[in-house]
Amino acid sequence: NYIAQVAPSLAIIADIRRDNLLHHLLFRALFVEAATRGEFLARWIGRPLPPAALRSAPVDSLLARAARTPATAATQAEALRVVRERVRSFGFTLSAADLATVERFHRAFIADGVRLRFTSTGRAPQWYYPTLGQLLAERDREGRQASYLASDSAFAVVRTMQREGRIVPVVGDLSGPVLDKIAALLRERRESLRVLYTSNVEDY
């Protein structure tokens, strides 16, 4: 969502967990494959592709259709196949375990669809956690929807960057040398830092 609004020339996502990189590859595969927001959402959660006329519909309409449309064995298999083949085409060295992890992430989205809620190891989801659908449809204080699926233009920003390899996952500890290495890369590319977002790492 931030990337869609800022539209940077380069976005670097650092996380201490390798799983974050693998999760990113799932999303990159979906963005590269999908020409429209409706197609993206359908492949993400393993649902049938919407009719062509609905693939650029308002995000609320896409989410409502996704909520009432069950995944079938065929649509799940197709979504998994498309992502698996696309991830392999990126040229990264991935182990069988890596590929299995990407598929496990994808299956979690397929299983719960837009009703998926955040979970963490050893703790049950809380009732007040928003669903995936609520996050994608959220509005700001002026009533505007600004997720990357809220408009064709926002989606196009992220999709173009993904297709061009300009959203880069990095595995590293922010308290270690990773920021120095990112800074060196930005200097080499003569880029200016526009946004630095640290999520909740300051808590740790």
PDB file of C-alpha atoms in Angstrom:
ATOM      1  CA  ASN A   1       0.000   0.000   0.000  1.00  0.00           C
ATOM      2  CA  TYR A   2       2.813   2.427   0.818  1.00  0.00           C
ATOM      3  CA  ILE A   3       4.608   1.579  -2.410  1.00  0.00           C
ATOM      4  CA  ALA A   4       1.466   2.255  -4.436  1.00  0.00           C
ATOM      5  CA  GLN A   5       1.122   5.711  -2.856  1.00  0.00           C
ATOM      6  CA  VAL A   6       4.794   6.752  -2.898  1.00  0.00           C
ATOM      7  CA  ALA A   7       5.622   5.267  -6.340  1.00  0.00           C
ATOM      8  CA  PRO A   8       9.378   5.166  -5.704  1.00  0.00           C
ATOM      9  CA  SER A   9      11.961   4.273  -8.307  1.00  0.00           C
ATOM     10  CA  LEU A  10      13.083   1.400  -6.046  1.00  0.00           C
ATOM     11  CA  ALA A  11      11.615  -0.268  -2.959  1.00  0.00           C
ATOM     12  CA  ILE A  12      13.732  -2.443  -0.649  1.00  0.00           C
ATOM     13  CA  ILE A  13      11.998  -4.631   1.942  1.00  0.00           C
ATOM     14  CA  ALA A  14      14.315  -5.922   4.661  1.00  0.00           C
ATOM     15  CA  ASP A  15      13.357  -8.601   7.160  1.00  0.00           C
ATOM     16  CA  ILE A  16      15.370 -10.867   9.425  1.00  0.00           C
ATOM     17  CA  ARG A  17      13.316 -13.859   8.254  1.00  0.00           C
ATOM     18  CA  ARG A  18      13.999 -15.615   4.961  1.00  0.00           C
ATOM     19  CA  ASP A  19      10.302 -16.455   4.898  1.00  0.00           C
ATOM     20  CA  ASN A  20       9.659 -12.782   4.134  1.00  0.00           C
ATOM     21  CA  LEU A  21      11.697 -13.105   0.939  1.00  0.00           C
ATOM     22  CA  LEU A  22       9.761 -16.230  -0.041  1.00  0.00           C
ATOM     23  CA  HIS A  23       6.469 -14.495   0.737  1.00  0.00           C
ATOM     24  CA  HIS A  24       7.586 -11.643  -1.507  1.00  0.00           C
ATOM     25  CA  LEU A  25       8.268 -14.069  -4.357  1.00  0.00           C
ATOM     26  CA  LEU A  26       4.667 -15.276  -4.090  1.00  0.00           C
ATOM     27  CA  PHE A  27       3.437 -11.720  -4.522  1.00  0.00           C
ATOM     28  CA  ARG A  28       5.858 -10.974  -7.320  1.00  0.00           C
ATOM     29  CA  ALA A  29       4.607 -14.023  -9.212  1.00  0.00           C
ATOM     30  CA  LEU A  30       1.000 -12.884  -8.771  1.00  0.00           C
ATOM     31  CA  PHE A  31       1.737  -9.342  -9.929  1.00  0.00           C
ATOM     32  CA  VAL A  32       3.690 -10.526 -12.953  1.00  0.00           C
ATOM     33  CA  GLU A  33       0.949 -12.960 -13.982  1.00  0.00           C
ATOM     34  CA  ALA A  34      -2.102 -10.770 -13.440  1.00  0.00           C
ATOM     35  CA  ALA A  35      -3.036  -8.048 -15.912  1.00  0.00           C
ATOM     36  CA  THR A  36      -5.873  -6.699 -13.750  1.00  0.00           C
ATOM     37  CA  ARG A  37      -6.836  -6.329 -10.102  1.00  0.00           C
ATOM     38  CA  GLY A  38      -9.591  -8.888 -10.435  1.00  0.00           C
ATOM     39  CA  GLU A  39      -7.247 -11.455 -11.931  1.00  0.00           C
ATOM     40  CA  PHE A  40      -4.664 -10.755  -9.225  1.00  0.00           C
ATOM     41  CA  LEU A  41      -7.148 -11.300  -6.409  1.00  0.00           C
ATOM     42  CA  ALA A  42      -8.584 -14.452  -7.992  1.00  0.00           C
ATOM     43  CA  ARG A  43      -5.176 -16.083  -8.459  1.00  0.00           C
ATOM     44  CA  TRP A  44      -4.082 -14.973  -4.997  1.00  0.00           C
ATOM     45  CA  ILE A  45      -6.957 -16.787  -3.279  1.00  0.00           C
ATOM     46  CA  GLY A  46      -7.446 -19.562  -5.830  1.00  0.00           C
ATOM     47  CA  ARG A  47     -10.879 -18.463  -7.056  1.00  0.00           C
ATOM     48  CA  PRO A  48     -12.271 -18.535 -10.607  1.00  0.00           C
ATOM     49  CA  LEU A  49     -11.175 -15.578 -12.708  1.00  0.00           C
ATOM     50  CA  PRO A  50     -13.901 -12.926 -12.863  1.00  0.00           C
ATOM     51  CA  PRO A  51     -15.515 -12.072 -16.182  1.00  0.00           C
ATOM     52  CA  ALA A  52     -13.446  -9.613 -18.203  1.00  0.00           C
ATOM     53  CA  ALA A  53     -15.952  -6.821 -17.525  1.00  0.00           C
ATOM     54  CA  LEU A  54     -15.417  -7.150 -13.770  1.00  0.00           C
ATOM     55  CA  ARG A  55     -11.650  -7.416 -13.609  1.00  0.00           C
ATOM     56  CA  SER A  56     -11.261  -3.668 -13.053  1.00  0.00           C
ATOM     57  CA  ALA A  57     -14.413  -3.251 -10.946  1.00  0.00           C
ATOM     58  CA  PRO A  58     -14.380  -1.298  -7.649  1.00  0.00           C
ATOM     59  CA  VAL A  59     -12.431  -3.157  -4.999  1.00  0.00           C
ATOM     60  CA  ASP A  60     -15.565  -3.611  -2.868  1.00  0.00           C
ATOM     61  CA  SER A  61     -17.221  -5.445  -5.769  1.00  0.00           C
ATOM     62  CA  LEU A  62     -14.168  -7.642  -6.330  1.00  0.00           C
ATOM     63  CA  LEU A  63     -14.009  -8.529  -2.638  1.00  0.00           C
ATOM     64  CA  ALA A  64     -17.740  -9.262  -2.442  1.00  0.00           C
ATOM     65  CA  ARG A  65     -17.468 -11.605  -5.415  1.00  0.00           C
ATOM     66  CA  ALA A  66     -14.431 -13.290  -3.880  1.00  0.00           C
ATOM     67  CA  ALA A  67     -16.262 -13.764  -0.565  1.00  0.00           C
ATOM     68  CA  ARG A  68     -19.217 -15.523  -2.147  1.00  0.00           C
ATOM     69  CA  THR A  69     -17.278 -17.553  -4.726  1.00  0.00           C
ATOM     70  CA  PRO A  70     -15.782 -20.793  -3.403  1.00  0.00           C
ATOM     71  CA  ALA A  71     -12.479 -22.145  -4.607  1.00  0.00           C
ATOM     72  CA  THR A  72     -12.689 -25.375  -6.570  1.00  0.00           C
ATOM     73  CA  ALA A  73     -10.091 -28.090  -6.898  1.00  0.00           C
ATOM     74  CA  ALA A  74      -9.439 -26.893 -10.446  1.00  0.00           C
ATOM     75  CA  THR A  75      -9.055 -23.195  -9.596  1.00  0.00           C
ATOM     76  CA  GLN A  76      -6.789 -23.969  -6.643  1.00  0.00           C
ATOM     77  CA  ALA A  77      -4.583 -26.228  -8.736  1.00  0.00           C
ATOM     78  CA  GLU A  78      -4.365 -23.628 -11.496  1.00  0.00           C
ATOM     79  CA  ALA A  79      -3.457 -20.809  -9.106  1.00  0.00           C
ATOM     80  CA  LEU A  80      -0.768 -22.936  -7.438  1.00  0.00           C
ATOM     81  CA  ARG A  81       0.613 -24.037 -10.823  1.00  0.00           C
ATOM     82  CA  VAL A  82       0.827 -20.505 -12.179  1.00  0.00           C
ATOM     83  CA  VAL A  83       2.681 -19.217  -9.111  1.00  0.00           C
ATOM     84  CA  ARG A  84       4.990 -22.234  -8.908  1.00  0.00           C
ATOM     85  CA  GLU A  85       6.064 -21.914 -12.544  1.00  0.00           C
ATOM     86  CA  ARG A  86       6.472 -18.150 -12.357  1.00  0.00           C
ATOM     87  CA  VAL A  87       8.574 -18.275  -9.160  1.00  0.00           C
ATOM     88  CA  ARG A  88      10.893 -20.794 -10.810  1.00  0.00           C
ATOM     89  CA  SER A  89      11.278 -18.490 -13.818  1.00  0.00           C
ATOM     90  CA  PHE A  90      12.769 -15.649 -11.779  1.00  0.00           C
ATOM     91  CA  GLY A  91      16.224 -17.247 -11.777  1.00  0.00           C
ATOM     92  CA  PHE A  92      16.791 -17.388  -8.024  1.00  0.00           C
ATOM     93  CA  THR A  93      18.428 -20.406  -6.415  1.00  0.00           C
ATOM     94  CA  LEU A  94      15.589 -21.943  -4.444  1.00  0.00           C
ATOM     95  CA  SER A  95      15.585 -25.251  -2.631  1.00  0.00           C
ATOM     96  CA  ALA A  96      12.716 -27.707  -2.609  1.00  0.00           C
ATOM     97  CA  ALA A  97      11.974 -26.494   0.913  1.00  0.00           C
ATOM     98  CA  ASP A  98      11.836 -22.877  -0.319  1.00  0.00           C
ATOM     99  CA  LEU A  99       9.355 -23.783  -3.044  1.00  0.00           C
ATOM    100  CA  ALA A 100       7.295 -25.763  -0.544  1.00  0.00           C
ATOM    101  CA  THR A 101       7.205 -22.725   1.749  1.00  0.00           C
ATOM    102  CA  VAL A 102       5.964 -20.458  -1.046  1.00  0.00           C
ATOM    103  CA  GLU A 103       3.210 -22.984  -1.769  1.00  0.00           C
ATOM    104  CA  ARG A 104       2.328 -23.250   1.928  1.00  0.00           C
ATOM    105  CA  PHE A 105       1.866 -19.479   2.087  1.00  0.00           C
ATOM    106  CA  HIS A 106      -0.267 -19.540  -1.043  1.00  0.00           C
ATOM    107  CA  ARG A 107      -2.435 -22.363   0.295  1.00  0.00           C
ATOM    108  CA  ALA A 108      -3.112 -20.340   3.466  1.00  0.00           C
ATOM    109  CA  PHE A 109      -4.555 -17.508   1.365  1.00  0.00           C
ATOM    110  CA  ILE A 110      -6.550 -19.976  -0.730  1.00  0.00           C
ATOM    111  CA  ALA A 111      -7.965 -21.749   2.326  1.00  0.00           C
ATOM    112  CA  ASP A 112      -9.489 -18.664   3.973  1.00  0.00           C
ATOM    113  CA  GLY A 113      -9.731 -16.275   1.036  1.00  0.00           C
ATOM    114  CA  VAL A 114     -10.650 -12.700   1.893  1.00  0.00           C
ATOM    115  CA  ARG A 115     -11.711 -13.869   5.388  1.00  0.00           C
ATOM    116  CA  LEU A 116      -8.103 -14.644   6.326  1.00  0.00           C
ATOM    117  CA  ARG A 117      -6.952 -13.086   9.606  1.00  0.00           C
ATOM    118  CA  PHE A 118      -3.482 -12.583  11.006  1.00  0.00           C
ATOM    119  CA  THR A 119      -2.163 -15.433  13.145  1.00  0.00           C
ATOM    120  CA  SER A 120       1.134 -16.015  14.919  1.00  0.00           C
ATOM    121  CA  THR A 121       2.660 -19.159  16.325  1.00  0.00           C
ATOM    122  CA  GLY A 122       0.987 -20.353  19.488  1.00  0.00           C
ATOM    123  CA  ARG A 123      -1.678 -17.623  19.547  1.00  0.00           C
ATOM    124  CA  ALA A 124      -5.191 -17.827  18.166  1.00  0.00           C
ATOM    125  CA  PRO A 125      -6.525 -15.037  15.928  1.00  0.00           C
ATOM    126  CA  GLN A 126      -8.262 -12.286  17.885  1.00  0.00           C
ATOM    127  CA  TRP A 127     -11.775 -11.140  16.979  1.00  0.00           C
ATOM    128  CA  TYR A 128     -10.588  -7.580  16.479  1.00  0.00           C
ATOM    129  CA  TYR A 129      -7.933  -8.519  13.900  1.00  0.00           C
ATOM    130  CA  PRO A 130      -9.140  -7.282  10.507  1.00  0.00           C
ATOM    131  CA  THR A 131      -9.686  -9.739   7.706  1.00  0.00           C
ATOM    132  CA  LEU A 132      -7.742  -9.563   4.470  1.00  0.00           C
ATOM    133  CA  GLY A 133     -10.848  -8.197   2.778  1.00  0.00           C
ATOM    134  CA  GLN A 134     -11.244  -5.461   5.404  1.00  0.00           C
ATOM    135  CA  LEU A 135      -7.623  -4.403   4.979  1.00  0.00           C
ATOM    136  CA  LEU A 136      -7.959  -4.170   1.204  1.00  0.00           C
ATOM    137  CA  ALA A 137     -11.199  -2.162   1.458  1.00  0.00           C
ATOM    138  CA  GLU A 138     -10.156   0.122   4.340  1.00  0.00           C
ATOM    139  CA  ARG A 139     -10.839   3.840   4.045  1.00  0.00           C
ATOM    140  CA  ASP A 140      -8.927   6.796   5.456  1.00  0.00           C
ATOM    141  CA  ARG A 141     -10.461   9.578   7.524  1.00  0.00           C
ATOM    142  CA  GLU A 142     -11.676  11.318   4.364  1.00  0.00           C
ATOM    143  CA  GLY A 143     -13.382   8.131   3.196  1.00  0.00           C
ATOM    144  CA  ARG A 144     -10.860   7.338   0.458  1.00  0.00           C
ATOM    145  CA  GLN A 145      -9.698   3.819  -0.327  1.00  0.00           C
ATOM    146  CA  ALA A 146      -5.973   3.732  -0.955  1.00  0.00           C
ATOM    147  CA  SER A 147      -4.886   0.088  -0.959  1.00  0.00           C
ATOM    148  CA  TYR A 148      -2.953  -1.157  -3.967  1.00  0.00           C
ATOM    149  CA  LEU A 149      -6.128  -2.930  -5.122  1.00  0.00           C
ATOM    150  CA  ALA A 150      -8.362   0.119  -4.735  1.00  0.00           C
ATOM    151  CA  SER A 151      -7.662   1.502  -8.204  1.00  0.00           C
ATOM    152  CA  ASP A 152      -6.152   0.476 -11.503  1.00  0.00           C
ATOM    153  CA  SER A 153      -3.530   3.219 -11.167  1.00  0.00           C
ATOM    154  CA  ALA A 154      -2.358   2.066  -7.717  1.00  0.00           C
ATOM    155  CA  PHE A 155      -2.233  -1.526  -8.898  1.00  0.00           C
ATOM    156  CA  ALA A 156      -0.272  -0.495 -12.004  1.00  0.00           C
ATOM    157  CA  VAL A 157       2.415   1.192  -9.891  1.00  0.00           C
ATOM    158  CA  VAL A 158       3.154  -1.964  -7.929  1.00  0.00           C
ATOM    159  CA  ARG A 159       2.705  -4.306 -10.890  1.00  0.00           C
ATOM    160  CA  THR A 160       5.132  -2.324 -13.045  1.00  0.00           C
ATOM    161  CA  MET A 161       7.728  -2.250 -10.281  1.00  0.00           C
ATOM    162  CA  GLN A 162       7.356  -5.991  -9.708  1.00  0.00           C
ATOM    163  CA  ARG A 163       7.637  -6.784 -13.404  1.00  0.00           C
ATOM    164  CA  GLU A 164      10.797  -4.674 -13.616  1.00  0.00           C
ATOM    165  CA  GLY A 165      12.353  -6.148 -10.457  1.00  0.00           C
ATOM    166  CA  ARG A 166      12.273  -2.826  -8.596  1.00  0.00           C
ATOM    167  CA  ILE A 167      10.805  -4.243  -5.366  1.00  0.00           C
ATOM    168  CA  VAL A 168      13.693  -6.054  -3.731  1.00  0.00           C
ATOM    169  CA  PRO A 169      13.498  -8.311  -0.664  1.00  0.00           C
ATOM    170  CA  VAL A 170      16.568  -8.386   1.559  1.00  0.00           C
ATOM    171  CA  VAL A 171      17.211 -10.827   4.407  1.00  0.00           C
ATOM    172  CA  GLY A 172      18.949  -9.085   7.278  1.00  0.00           C
ATOM    173  CA  ASP A 173      18.733  -7.687  10.790  1.00  0.00           C
ATOM    174  CA  LEU A 174      18.073  -3.936  10.870  1.00  0.00           C
ATOM    175  CA  SER A 175      20.291  -3.702  13.967  1.00  0.00           C
ATOM    176  CA  GLY A 176      23.150  -5.176  11.900  1.00  0.00           C
ATOM    177  CA  PRO A 177      24.895  -4.055   8.706  1.00  0.00           C
ATOM    178  CA  VAL A 178      21.884  -4.337   6.403  1.00  0.00           C
ATOM    179  CA  LEU A 179      21.086  -0.604   6.436  1.00  0.00           C
ATOM    180  CA  ASP A 180      24.713   0.225   5.640  1.00  0.00           C
ATOM    181  CA  LYS A 181      24.562  -2.111   2.646  1.00  0.00           C
ATOM    182  CA  ILE A 182      21.293  -0.618   1.450  1.00  0.00           C
ATOM    183  CA  ALA A 183      22.755   2.873   1.838  1.00  0.00           C
ATOM    184  CA  ALA A 184      25.783   1.841  -0.216  1.00  0.00           C
ATOM    185  CA  LEU A 185      23.487   0.544  -2.952  1.00  0.00           C
ATOM    186  CA  LEU A 186      21.514   3.790  -2.999  1.00  0.00           C
ATOM    187  CA  ARG A 187      24.728   5.816  -3.247  1.00  0.00           C
ATOM    188  CA  GLU A 188      25.927   3.623  -6.094  1.00  0.00           C
ATOM    189  CA  ARG A 189      22.622   4.130  -7.925  1.00  0.00           C
ATOM    190  CA  ARG A 190      22.554   7.847  -7.008  1.00  0.00           C
ATOM    191  CA  GLU A 191      19.150   7.391  -5.431  1.00  0.00           C
ATOM    192  CA  SER A 192      17.665   9.562  -2.695  1.00  0.00           C
ATOM    193  CA  LEU A 193      15.910   7.989   0.287  1.00  0.00           C
ATOM    194  CA  ARG A 194      12.285   9.180   0.337  1.00  0.00           C
ATOM    195  CA  VAL A 195      10.639   6.932   2.923  1.00  0.00           C
ATOM    196  CA  LEU A 196      12.026   4.721   5.688  1.00  0.00           C
ATOM    197  CA  TYR A 197       9.332   2.617   7.333  1.00  0.00           C
ATOM    198  CA  THR A 198      10.356   0.338  10.206  1.00  0.00           C
ATOM    199  CA  SER A 199       7.065  -1.391  11.085  1.00  0.00           C
ATOM    200  CA  ASN A 200       7.225  -2.628  14.696  1.00  0.00           C
ATOM    201  CA  VAL A 201      10.932  -3.485  14.890  1.00  0.00           C
ATOM    202  CA  GLU A 202      11.509  -0.635  17.320  1.00  0.00           C
ATOM    203  CA  ASP A 203       9.559  -2.699  19.874  1.00  0.00           C
ATOM    204  CA  TYR A 204      12.363  -5.246  19.858  1.00  0.00           C
TER     205      TYR A 204
END
